């Protein structure tokens, strides 16, 4: 079985796959100081609860937090007796090479999302990922990542409002009933919600104008369904796009004799 690990700035997702079938997906807070032993105890306990055997013989990792890689490598070696593939490292092959400025390091999450989206939806795509940052990835007709946009994430913006403006409280992200707020909380919720609806729509429109071809918009990330309520921002929402992309990259490496 394959263990696919998607480590973001806020959360880390562990998915167990048996071939193309996802058996279980588990989520924990990202902490770079967590040891391999701690990962194993947490993972084995939850898999036992879900009655899934710990029969892992392959691992692939995508992370935007470089400091976690060492302990995840140790986890793979010590407990699963395998060398993990790490997306973005030279030894991890990609189905399509990104076409960006020379010397540019593309985030592993963007490479994985591009691979997963192309496999499921074809080319000429915009992938909108609502993570710690809100990213827009442009996937060409042949499946290559060719650039995109990085904007502050929703929760990051709310945190900045709360921390930098003394009179503003911390609020939850939700769709307000009206655009015009009648108290501080609803004013902030309206600004964040409709502000990000406008941001997503505006950036996607500008990308499509510049790309000069019809494009499909795919969304992923925990807050994507919220911002799609009542507005046709996306053509598809795919909760497990990143995990699918990790499997596609692992399968490609296995086919090439690299895994």
Short mmCIF file of C-alpha atoms in Angstrom, two decimals:
data_model
loop_
_atom_site.label_atom_id
_atom_site.label_comp_id
_atom_site.label_asym_id
_atom_site.label_seq_id
_atom_site.Cartn_x
_atom_site.Cartn_y
_atom_site.Cartn_z
CA UNK A 1 0.00 0.00 0.00
CA UNK A 2 1.04 3.58 -0.63
CA UNK A 3 1.25 6.29 2.02
CA UNK A 4 0.76 9.71 0.38
CA UNK A 5 1.71 12.65 2.62
CA UNK A 6 0.66 16.22 1.80
CA UNK A 7 2.33 18.57 4.28
CA UNK A 8 1.18 22.19 4.16
CA UNK A 9 2.02 25.15 6.34
CA UNK A 10 -1.02 24.56 8.58
CA UNK A 11 -2.05 20.90 8.27
CA UNK A 12 -0.53 17.62 7.15
CA UNK A 13 -2.68 14.99 5.43
CA UNK A 14 -1.80 11.27 5.42
CA UNK A 15 -3.69 9.10 2.92
CA UNK A 16 -3.45 5.32 2.61
CA UNK A 17 -4.02 4.05 -0.93
CA UNK A 18 -4.46 0.52 -2.18
CA UNK A 19 -3.94 0.93 -5.89
CA UNK A 20 -6.33 3.66 -7.00
CA UNK A 21 -8.55 3.26 -3.96
CA UNK A 22 -8.18 5.66 -1.01
CA UNK A 23 -8.69 3.61 2.14
CA UNK A 24 -8.31 6.35 4.72
CA UNK A 25 -7.36 10.02 4.98
CA UNK A 26 -6.06 11.46 8.27
CA UNK A 27 -5.19 15.04 9.18
CA UNK A 28 -2.92 16.54 11.83
CA UNK A 29 -1.41 19.96 12.56
CA UNK A 30 1.95 20.56 10.89
CA UNK A 31 4.73 20.64 13.48
CA UNK A 32 8.30 20.48 12.23
CA UNK A 33 9.61 19.23 15.59
CA UNK A 34 7.42 16.09 15.55
CA UNK A 35 9.65 13.00 15.47
CA UNK A 36 9.34 9.87 13.32
CA UNK A 37 8.33 7.89 16.39
CA UNK A 38 5.55 10.35 17.21
CA UNK A 39 4.27 10.19 13.62
CA UNK A 40 4.22 6.39 13.79
CA UNK A 41 2.36 6.19 17.10
CA UNK A 42 -0.28 8.66 15.87
CA UNK A 43 -0.66 6.97 12.48
CA UNK A 44 -0.72 3.37 13.73
CA UNK A 45 -3.25 4.21 16.46
CA UNK A 46 -5.71 5.81 14.04
CA UNK A 47 -5.29 3.10 11.40
CA UNK A 48 -6.03 0.51 14.05
CA UNK A 49 -9.18 2.45 14.95
CA UNK A 50 -10.23 2.37 11.28
CA UNK A 51 -9.30 -1.34 11.08
CA UNK A 52 -6.81 -0.75 8.29
CA UNK A 53 -3.64 -2.88 8.35
CA UNK A 54 -0.36 -1.01 8.55
CA UNK A 55 0.90 -2.74 5.41
CA UNK A 56 2.68 0.25 3.85
CA UNK A 57 5.51 -0.46 1.42
CA UNK A 58 5.82 2.86 -0.44
CA UNK A 59 5.74 6.54 0.55
CA UNK A 60 5.49 9.77 -1.43
CA UNK A 61 5.73 13.23 0.16
CA UNK A 62 4.77 16.72 -0.97
CA UNK A 63 5.66 19.47 1.48
CA UNK A 64 5.89 23.25 1.55
CA UNK A 65 7.69 22.99 4.92
CA UNK A 66 11.26 21.73 4.26
CA UNK A 67 12.03 21.14 7.95
CA UNK A 68 9.57 18.24 8.20
CA UNK A 69 11.21 16.18 5.46
CA UNK A 70 13.95 14.67 7.63
CA UNK A 71 11.58 13.11 10.17
CA UNK A 72 9.21 11.89 7.45
CA UNK A 73 12.17 10.23 5.72
CA UNK A 74 13.10 8.57 9.01
CA UNK A 75 9.47 7.42 9.44
CA UNK A 76 9.57 5.78 6.00
CA UNK A 77 12.95 4.12 6.54
CA UNK A 78 12.51 2.99 10.14
CA UNK A 79 8.92 1.75 10.08
CA UNK A 80 8.07 1.03 6.43
CA UNK A 81 11.56 0.03 5.20
CA UNK A 82 11.41 2.15 2.06
CA UNK A 83 12.95 5.33 0.68
CA UNK A 84 10.23 7.94 0.11
CA UNK A 85 9.79 9.91 -3.07
CA UNK A 86 9.85 13.64 -2.29
CA UNK A 87 8.17 15.81 -4.92
CA UNK A 88 10.47 18.60 -6.05
CA UNK A 89 13.67 16.64 -5.41
CA UNK A 90 15.72 15.61 -8.49
CA UNK A 91 15.16 11.89 -7.84
CA UNK A 92 11.34 12.31 -8.09
CA UNK A 93 10.38 12.33 -11.77
CA UNK A 94 7.42 14.38 -13.03
CA UNK A 95 5.05 13.38 -15.85
CA UNK A 96 5.47 16.91 -17.27
CA UNK A 97 8.24 19.39 -16.53
CA UNK A 98 7.10 22.90 -15.53
CA UNK A 99 7.73 25.69 -18.02
CA UNK A 100 8.73 28.69 -15.90
CA UNK A 101 11.63 31.15 -15.68
CA UNK A 102 15.03 29.50 -15.46
CA UNK A 103 16.11 29.02 -11.85
CA UNK A 104 12.55 29.21 -10.49
CA UNK A 105 11.68 26.65 -7.82
CA UNK A 106 8.02 25.66 -8.15
CA UNK A 107 6.24 24.67 -4.94
CA UNK A 108 5.68 20.89 -4.71
CA UNK A 109 1.99 21.45 -3.95
CA UNK A 110 1.57 23.24 -7.27
CA UNK A 111 3.35 20.47 -9.20
CA UNK A 112 1.17 17.83 -7.52
CA UNK A 113 -2.08 19.73 -8.12
CA UNK A 114 -1.16 20.22 -11.77
CA UNK A 115 -0.43 16.51 -12.25
CA UNK A 116 -3.65 15.45 -10.53
CA UNK A 117 -5.84 17.99 -12.31
CA UNK A 118 -4.46 17.14 -15.76
CA UNK A 119 -5.05 13.43 -15.21
CA UNK A 120 -8.69 13.98 -14.20
CA UNK A 121 -9.76 17.00 -16.26
CA UNK A 122 -7.34 17.36 -19.16
CA UNK A 123 -5.36 20.49 -20.02
CA UNK A 124 -6.03 24.23 -20.18
CA UNK A 125 -6.92 24.52 -16.51
CA UNK A 126 -6.81 26.96 -13.62
CA UNK A 127 -6.43 25.18 -10.28
CA UNK A 128 -7.48 27.35 -7.31
CA UNK A 129 -6.19 25.99 -3.98
CA UNK A 130 -7.50 27.54 -0.76
CA UNK A 131 -4.64 26.85 1.63
CA UNK A 132 -2.55 29.03 3.92
CA UNK A 133 -2.01 30.97 0.69
CA UNK A 134 -4.62 31.06 -2.07
CA UNK A 135 -2.83 29.84 -5.19
CA UNK A 136 -3.85 29.79 -8.84
CA UNK A 137 -2.02 27.24 -10.99
CA UNK A 138 -2.18 27.37 -14.78
CA UNK A 139 -1.97 23.96 -16.45
CA UNK A 140 -1.23 23.95 -20.18
CA UNK A 141 -2.86 21.76 -22.80
CA UNK A 142 -0.11 19.14 -22.44
CA UNK A 143 -0.35 19.06 -18.62
CA UNK A 144 2.68 21.22 -17.80
CA UNK A 145 2.55 23.79 -15.02
CA UNK A 146 3.23 27.12 -16.74
CA UNK A 147 2.84 29.66 -13.92
CA UNK A 148 0.17 31.19 -11.78
CA UNK A 149 -0.68 33.56 -8.95
CA UNK A 150 -0.11 33.55 -5.17
CA UNK A 151 -2.44 35.58 -2.93
CA UNK A 152 -2.78 35.70 0.87
CA UNK A 153 -4.95 32.93 2.26
CA UNK A 154 -8.38 33.59 3.76
CA UNK A 155 -7.47 32.73 7.36
CA UNK A 156 -4.18 34.61 7.00
CA UNK A 157 -6.09 37.74 6.02
CA UNK A 158 -8.49 37.37 8.96
CA UNK A 159 -5.58 36.83 11.34
CA UNK A 160 -3.84 39.97 10.05
CA UNK A 161 -7.03 42.03 10.52
CA UNK A 162 -7.38 40.80 14.10
CA UNK A 163 -3.72 41.24 15.05
CA UNK A 164 -3.00 44.57 13.33
CA UNK A 165 -6.27 46.39 14.09
CA UNK A 166 -6.78 46.62 17.85
CA UNK A 167 -10.54 47.13 17.70
CA UNK A 168 -11.29 44.21 15.36
CA UNK A 169 -12.11 40.77 16.82
CA UNK A 170 -11.24 37.36 15.42
CA UNK A 171 -14.19 36.05 13.36
CA UNK A 172 -15.09 32.80 11.64
CA UNK A 173 -15.22 32.57 7.87
CA UNK A 174 -18.82 32.28 6.74
CA UNK A 175 -21.14 33.53 4.00
CA UNK A 176 -23.03 36.55 5.37
CA UNK A 177 -26.75 36.90 4.73
CA UNK A 178 -26.26 40.44 3.38
CA UNK A 179 -23.37 42.32 1.82
CA UNK A 180 -23.91 45.36 4.05
CA UNK A 181 -22.93 44.43 7.58
CA UNK A 182 -24.75 46.05 10.52
CA UNK A 183 -22.12 45.27 13.16
CA UNK A 184 -18.35 44.77 13.27
CA UNK A 185 -18.45 40.99 12.92
CA UNK A 186 -20.80 40.93 9.91
CA UNK A 187 -18.87 43.78 8.29
CA UNK A 188 -15.64 41.76 8.57
CA UNK A 189 -17.30 38.56 7.37
CA UNK A 190 -18.76 40.34 4.36
CA UNK A 191 -15.44 41.93 3.50
CA UNK A 192 -13.57 38.64 3.65
CA UNK A 193 -16.21 36.51 1.93
CA UNK A 194 -17.17 38.83 -0.91
CA UNK A 195 -13.63 40.13 -1.16
CA UNK A 196 -12.34 36.63 -1.90
CA UNK A 197 -15.21 35.88 -4.27
CA UNK A 198 -14.18 38.98 -6.20
CA UNK A 199 -10.49 38.05 -5.97
CA UNK A 200 -11.04 34.55 -7.36
CA UNK A 201 -13.36 35.68 -10.12
CA UNK A 202 -11.17 38.64 -11.08
CA UNK A 203 -7.91 36.69 -11.21
CA UNK A 204 -9.46 33.78 -13.12
CA UNK A 205 -10.97 36.21 -15.66
CA UNK A 206 -7.62 37.94 -16.15
CA UNK A 207 -5.78 34.63 -16.54
CA UNK A 208 -8.25 33.49 -19.19
CA UNK A 209 -7.99 36.81 -21.05
CA UNK A 210 -4.19 36.52 -21.05
CA UNK A 211 -4.16 32.81 -21.91
CA UNK A 212 -6.56 33.43 -24.80
CA UNK A 213 -8.09 29.94 -24.71
CA UNK A 214 -11.14 28.44 -23.00
CA UNK A 215 -10.13 27.17 -19.57
CA UNK A 216 -11.78 25.05 -16.90
CA UNK A 217 -11.49 26.20 -13.27
CA UNK A 218 -10.87 23.47 -10.66
CA UNK A 219 -10.95 24.26 -6.95
CA UNK A 220 -9.54 22.41 -3.97
CA UNK A 221 -8.80 23.12 -0.31
CA UNK A 222 -11.04 23.19 2.74
CA UNK A 223 -12.68 26.58 2.14
CA UNK A 224 -13.36 26.11 -1.58
CA UNK A 225 -16.97 24.87 -1.14
CA UNK A 226 -17.80 27.88 1.05
CA UNK A 227 -16.72 30.36 -1.60
CA UNK A 228 -18.57 28.49 -4.31
CA UNK A 229 -21.94 28.95 -2.58
CA UNK A 230 -24.35 30.78 -4.84
CA UNK A 231 -21.61 31.86 -7.24
CA UNK A 232 -20.30 30.02 -10.30
CA UNK A 233 -16.65 30.46 -9.44
CA UNK A 234 -15.51 26.96 -10.39
CA UNK A 235 -16.39 24.24 -12.84
CA UNK A 236 -15.40 21.50 -10.39
CA UNK A 237 -14.53 21.12 -6.71
CA UNK A 238 -12.11 18.27 -5.95
CA UNK A 239 -11.45 17.67 -2.25
CA UNK A 240 -8.76 15.04 -2.86
CA UNK A 241 -7.01 16.59 -5.86
CA UNK A 242 -3.60 16.75 -4.15
CA UNK A 243 -3.74 13.13 -2.99
CA UNK A 244 -4.73 12.08 -6.52
CA UNK A 245 -1.77 14.03 -7.89
CA UNK A 246 0.61 12.30 -5.48
CA UNK A 247 -0.62 8.92 -6.67
CA UNK A 248 -0.21 9.93 -10.32
CA UNK A 249 3.39 11.02 -9.69
CA UNK A 250 4.16 7.85 -7.72
CA UNK A 251 2.70 5.64 -10.48
CA UNK A 252 4.75 7.51 -13.10
CA UNK A 253 7.96 6.92 -11.13
CA UNK A 254 7.10 3.25 -10.70
CA UNK A 255 6.48 2.90 -14.45
CA UNK A 256 9.89 4.49 -15.07
CA UNK A 257 11.53 2.03 -12.68
CA UNK A 258 12.19 4.79 -10.18
CA UNK A 259 10.05 3.52 -7.29
#
